[in-house]
Every structure is written in C-alpha cells, then in structure tokens.
Tab-separated table of C-alpha atoms in Angstrom:
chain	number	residue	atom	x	y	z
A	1	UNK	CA	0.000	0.000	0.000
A	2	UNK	CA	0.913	3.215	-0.939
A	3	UNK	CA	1.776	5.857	1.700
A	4	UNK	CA	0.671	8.496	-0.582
A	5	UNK	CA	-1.880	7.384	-2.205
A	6	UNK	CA	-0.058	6.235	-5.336
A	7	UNK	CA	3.208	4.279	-5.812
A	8	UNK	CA	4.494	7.179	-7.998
A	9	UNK	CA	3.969	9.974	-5.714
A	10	UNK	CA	6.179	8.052	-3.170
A	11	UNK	CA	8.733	7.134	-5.814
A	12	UNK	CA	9.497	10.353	-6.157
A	13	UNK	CA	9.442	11.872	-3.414
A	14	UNK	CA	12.000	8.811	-2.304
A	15	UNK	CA	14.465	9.550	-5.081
A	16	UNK	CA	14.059	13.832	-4.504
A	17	UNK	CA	14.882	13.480	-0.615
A	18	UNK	CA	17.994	11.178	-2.175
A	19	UNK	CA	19.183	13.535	-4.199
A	20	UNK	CA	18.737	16.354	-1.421
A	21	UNK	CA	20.433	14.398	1.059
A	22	UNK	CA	23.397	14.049	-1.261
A	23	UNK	CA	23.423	17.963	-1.581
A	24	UNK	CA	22.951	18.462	2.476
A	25	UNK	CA	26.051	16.563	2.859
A	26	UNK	CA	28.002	18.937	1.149
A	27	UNK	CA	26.408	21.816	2.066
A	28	UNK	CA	24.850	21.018	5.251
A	29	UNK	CA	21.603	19.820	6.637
A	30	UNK	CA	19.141	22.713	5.582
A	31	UNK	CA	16.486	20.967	3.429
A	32	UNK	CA	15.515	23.957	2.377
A	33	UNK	CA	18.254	25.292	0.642
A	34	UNK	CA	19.212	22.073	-0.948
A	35	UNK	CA	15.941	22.162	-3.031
A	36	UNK	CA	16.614	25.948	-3.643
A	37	UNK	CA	20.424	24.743	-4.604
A	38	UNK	CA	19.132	22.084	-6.799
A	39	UNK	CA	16.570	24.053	-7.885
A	40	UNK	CA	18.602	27.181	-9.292
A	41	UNK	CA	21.764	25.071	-10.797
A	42	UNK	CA	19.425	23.063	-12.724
A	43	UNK	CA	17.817	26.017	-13.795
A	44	UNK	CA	20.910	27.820	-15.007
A	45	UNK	CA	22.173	24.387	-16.574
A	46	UNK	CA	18.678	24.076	-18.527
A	47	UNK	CA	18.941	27.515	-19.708
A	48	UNK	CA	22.081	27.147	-21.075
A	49	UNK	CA	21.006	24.060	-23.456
A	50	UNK	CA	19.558	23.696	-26.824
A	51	UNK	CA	15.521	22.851	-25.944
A	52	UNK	CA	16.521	19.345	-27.533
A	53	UNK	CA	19.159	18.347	-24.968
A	54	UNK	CA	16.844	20.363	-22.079
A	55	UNK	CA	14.451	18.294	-22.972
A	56	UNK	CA	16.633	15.212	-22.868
A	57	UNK	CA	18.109	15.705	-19.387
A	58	UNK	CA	14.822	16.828	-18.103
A	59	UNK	CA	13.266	13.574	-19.123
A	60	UNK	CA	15.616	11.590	-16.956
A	61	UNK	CA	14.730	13.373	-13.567
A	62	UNK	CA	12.407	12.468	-10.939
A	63	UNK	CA	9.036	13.986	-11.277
A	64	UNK	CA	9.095	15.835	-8.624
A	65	UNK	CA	12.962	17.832	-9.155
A	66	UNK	CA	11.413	17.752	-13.006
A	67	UNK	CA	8.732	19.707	-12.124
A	68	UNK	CA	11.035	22.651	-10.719
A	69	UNK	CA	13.533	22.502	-13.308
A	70	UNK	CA	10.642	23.933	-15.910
A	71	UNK	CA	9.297	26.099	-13.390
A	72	UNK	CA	9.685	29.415	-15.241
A	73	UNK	CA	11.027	27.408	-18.223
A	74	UNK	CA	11.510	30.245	-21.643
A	75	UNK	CA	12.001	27.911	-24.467
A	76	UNK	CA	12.326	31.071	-26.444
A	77	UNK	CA	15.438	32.273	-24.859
A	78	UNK	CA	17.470	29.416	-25.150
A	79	UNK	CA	20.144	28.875	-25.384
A	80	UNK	CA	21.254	31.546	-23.486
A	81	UNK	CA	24.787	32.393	-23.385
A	82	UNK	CA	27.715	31.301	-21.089
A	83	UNK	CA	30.894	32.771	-21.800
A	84	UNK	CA	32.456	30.935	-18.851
A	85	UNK	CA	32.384	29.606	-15.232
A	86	UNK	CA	33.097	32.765	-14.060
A	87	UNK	CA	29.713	34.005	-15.076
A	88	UNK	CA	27.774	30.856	-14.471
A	89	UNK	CA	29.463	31.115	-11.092
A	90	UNK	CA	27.556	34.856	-10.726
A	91	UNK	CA	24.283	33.947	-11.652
A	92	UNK	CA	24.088	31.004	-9.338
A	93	UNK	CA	25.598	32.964	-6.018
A	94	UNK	CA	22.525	35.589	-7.137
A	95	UNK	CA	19.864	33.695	-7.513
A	96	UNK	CA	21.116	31.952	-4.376
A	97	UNK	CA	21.155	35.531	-2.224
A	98	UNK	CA	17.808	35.041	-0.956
A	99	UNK	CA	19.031	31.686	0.932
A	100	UNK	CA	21.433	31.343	4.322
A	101	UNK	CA	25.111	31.745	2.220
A	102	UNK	CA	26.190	29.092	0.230
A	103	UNK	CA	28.930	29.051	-1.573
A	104	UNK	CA	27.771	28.996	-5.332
A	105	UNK	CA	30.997	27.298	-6.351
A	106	UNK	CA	30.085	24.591	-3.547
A	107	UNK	CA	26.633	24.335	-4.556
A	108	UNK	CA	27.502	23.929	-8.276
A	109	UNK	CA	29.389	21.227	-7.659
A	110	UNK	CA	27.195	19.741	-5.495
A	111	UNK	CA	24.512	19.537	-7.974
A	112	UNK	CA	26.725	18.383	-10.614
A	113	UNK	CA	27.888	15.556	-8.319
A	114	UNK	CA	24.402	14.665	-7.661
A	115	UNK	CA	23.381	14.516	-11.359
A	116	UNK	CA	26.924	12.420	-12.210
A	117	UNK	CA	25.481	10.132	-10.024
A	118	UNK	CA	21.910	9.614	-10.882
A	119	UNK	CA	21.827	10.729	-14.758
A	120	UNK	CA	23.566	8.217	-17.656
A	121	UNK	CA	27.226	8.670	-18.200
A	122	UNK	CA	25.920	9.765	-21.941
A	123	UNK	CA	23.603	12.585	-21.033
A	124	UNK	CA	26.042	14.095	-18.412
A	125	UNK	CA	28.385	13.658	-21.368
A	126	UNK	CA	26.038	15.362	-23.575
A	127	UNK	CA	25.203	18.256	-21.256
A	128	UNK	CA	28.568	19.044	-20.085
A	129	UNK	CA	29.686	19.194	-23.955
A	130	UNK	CA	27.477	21.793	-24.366
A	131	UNK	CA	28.554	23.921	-21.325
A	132	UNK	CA	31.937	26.126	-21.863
A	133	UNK	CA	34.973	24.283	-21.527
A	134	UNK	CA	36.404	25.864	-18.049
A	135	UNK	CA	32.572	24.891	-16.378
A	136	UNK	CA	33.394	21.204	-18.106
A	137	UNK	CA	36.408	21.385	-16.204
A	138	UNK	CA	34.200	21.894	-12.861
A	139	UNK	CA	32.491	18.820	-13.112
A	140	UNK	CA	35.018	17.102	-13.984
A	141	UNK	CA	36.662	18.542	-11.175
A	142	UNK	CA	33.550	17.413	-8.952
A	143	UNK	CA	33.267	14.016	-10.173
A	144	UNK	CA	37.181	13.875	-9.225
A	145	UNK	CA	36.343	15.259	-5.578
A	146	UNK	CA	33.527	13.594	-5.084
A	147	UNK	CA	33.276	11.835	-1.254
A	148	UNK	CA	30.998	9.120	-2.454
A	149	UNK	CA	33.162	8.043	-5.116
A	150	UNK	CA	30.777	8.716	-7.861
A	151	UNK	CA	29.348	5.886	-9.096
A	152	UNK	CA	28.610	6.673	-13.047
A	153	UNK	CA	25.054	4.462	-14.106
A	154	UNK	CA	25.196	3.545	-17.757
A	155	UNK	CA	21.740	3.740	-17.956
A	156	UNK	CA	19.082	6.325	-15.657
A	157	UNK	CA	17.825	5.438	-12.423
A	158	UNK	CA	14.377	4.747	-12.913
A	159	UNK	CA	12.365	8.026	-12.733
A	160	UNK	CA	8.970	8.440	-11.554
C-alpha cells in the first residue's frame, strides 16, 4: 500500500529526498536550501542548453525535481549564453542571495555531483559538452572530488 496514495507519488518523493540528502552533505543539513540549490543550478544548466538536450536531461529526472527545473522554463530564450564559469558562477551565487550563504561554487558542484550520479554517463556527457569548456572542467573537477566516489550508471535510475 501506498503511503501516498499512489506508488508514484512516493517514488518520487524517495528519489528527490535522495538527491537532497546528497546535496545536504556537502552543504549542510538545511532541506531547504538544498531544493533551492538544486533548484537554481538546474535552472541555469537548462537555460544554457539547446531545448533538444533540455528536454533530454529533463526527461531523466524524478518527477518531482522535473517539475522545478521547468518552473519558469523560456524555451524562447534558449540557449542563453555562457561565456564561462566565471559568469555561471555569478548567476548562481545571485539567484542563491535570498538563501542562508552558500557558496555557489560549492553548490555547483554539489549539484553536478548529484546529477553524475543519478543521470547516464551519456547525457552528463552530452550536457557538459554543451557547457563552456572551463565549467566542463568543474564537473570534472567534482566528479574527481567527489566523497561518495561517484558511481557513473550507464543507464538512468528509474524516474517516476
């Protein structure tokens, strides 16, 4: 029996409290700005995409974390442009401002550490191709760094 209601409501909400676990452990144990964390990288990643490979990557999360990352989705406007990390860097730490202080650099990596680990190798490949090459470098970095010893699936978790 579902605790919920229905099995895919608790799916979900199972693999999202995963995911912000992960991101608490790095950034400590404020549930609430883990979602906001996850919330704005995946944002800022999704903007910077072509609609096809947004699309792609937003297909392999969990309902629930797929239903922020289109939250205030412009199809329109994207790509948008990334120069570099430097910038990507910025408009994480703002949209971040409203939260206790997080490092954005710390957050970005925690995200991208989370998604290394739950995404296929070949869509992390794909996204991080299209990112510029010194915020490549950051995940890569990440993955490297990473406490849990990352753990790349060949193929997606199941998502709900």
């Amino acid at each position: 029996m579902s605790a919920n209601g229905l099995e895919v409501f608790d799916r979900t909400l199972e693999t999202t409290h995963v995911w912000l676990k992960e991101i608490m452990a790095d950034l400590g144990p404020d549930k609430q700005v883990a979602w906001k964390v996850l919330s704005t990288v995946l944002h800022k990643i999704r903007d910077r995409l072509s609609i096809n490979l947004a699309a792609h990557l937003g297909a392999q999360l969990p309902l629930l974390v797929r239903g922020v990352y289109y939250d205030q989705f412009e199809p329109q406007k994207m790509p948008s442009e990334c120069r570099n990390r430097d910038e990507f860097v910025a408009e994480v730490a703002e949209w971040l401002s409203d939260a206790r202080p997080v490092d954005p650099e710390d957050a970005i990596r925690s995200v991208f550490r989370v998604l290394s680990r739950h995404i296929s190798r070949g869509q992390v490949d794909h996204v991080k191709q299209a990112l510029p090459r010194n915020l490549r470098q950051m995940w890569d970095d990440a993955e490297a760094a990473d406490p849990a010893k990352t753990v790349l699936v060949d193929e997606p978790s199941p998502v709900i």
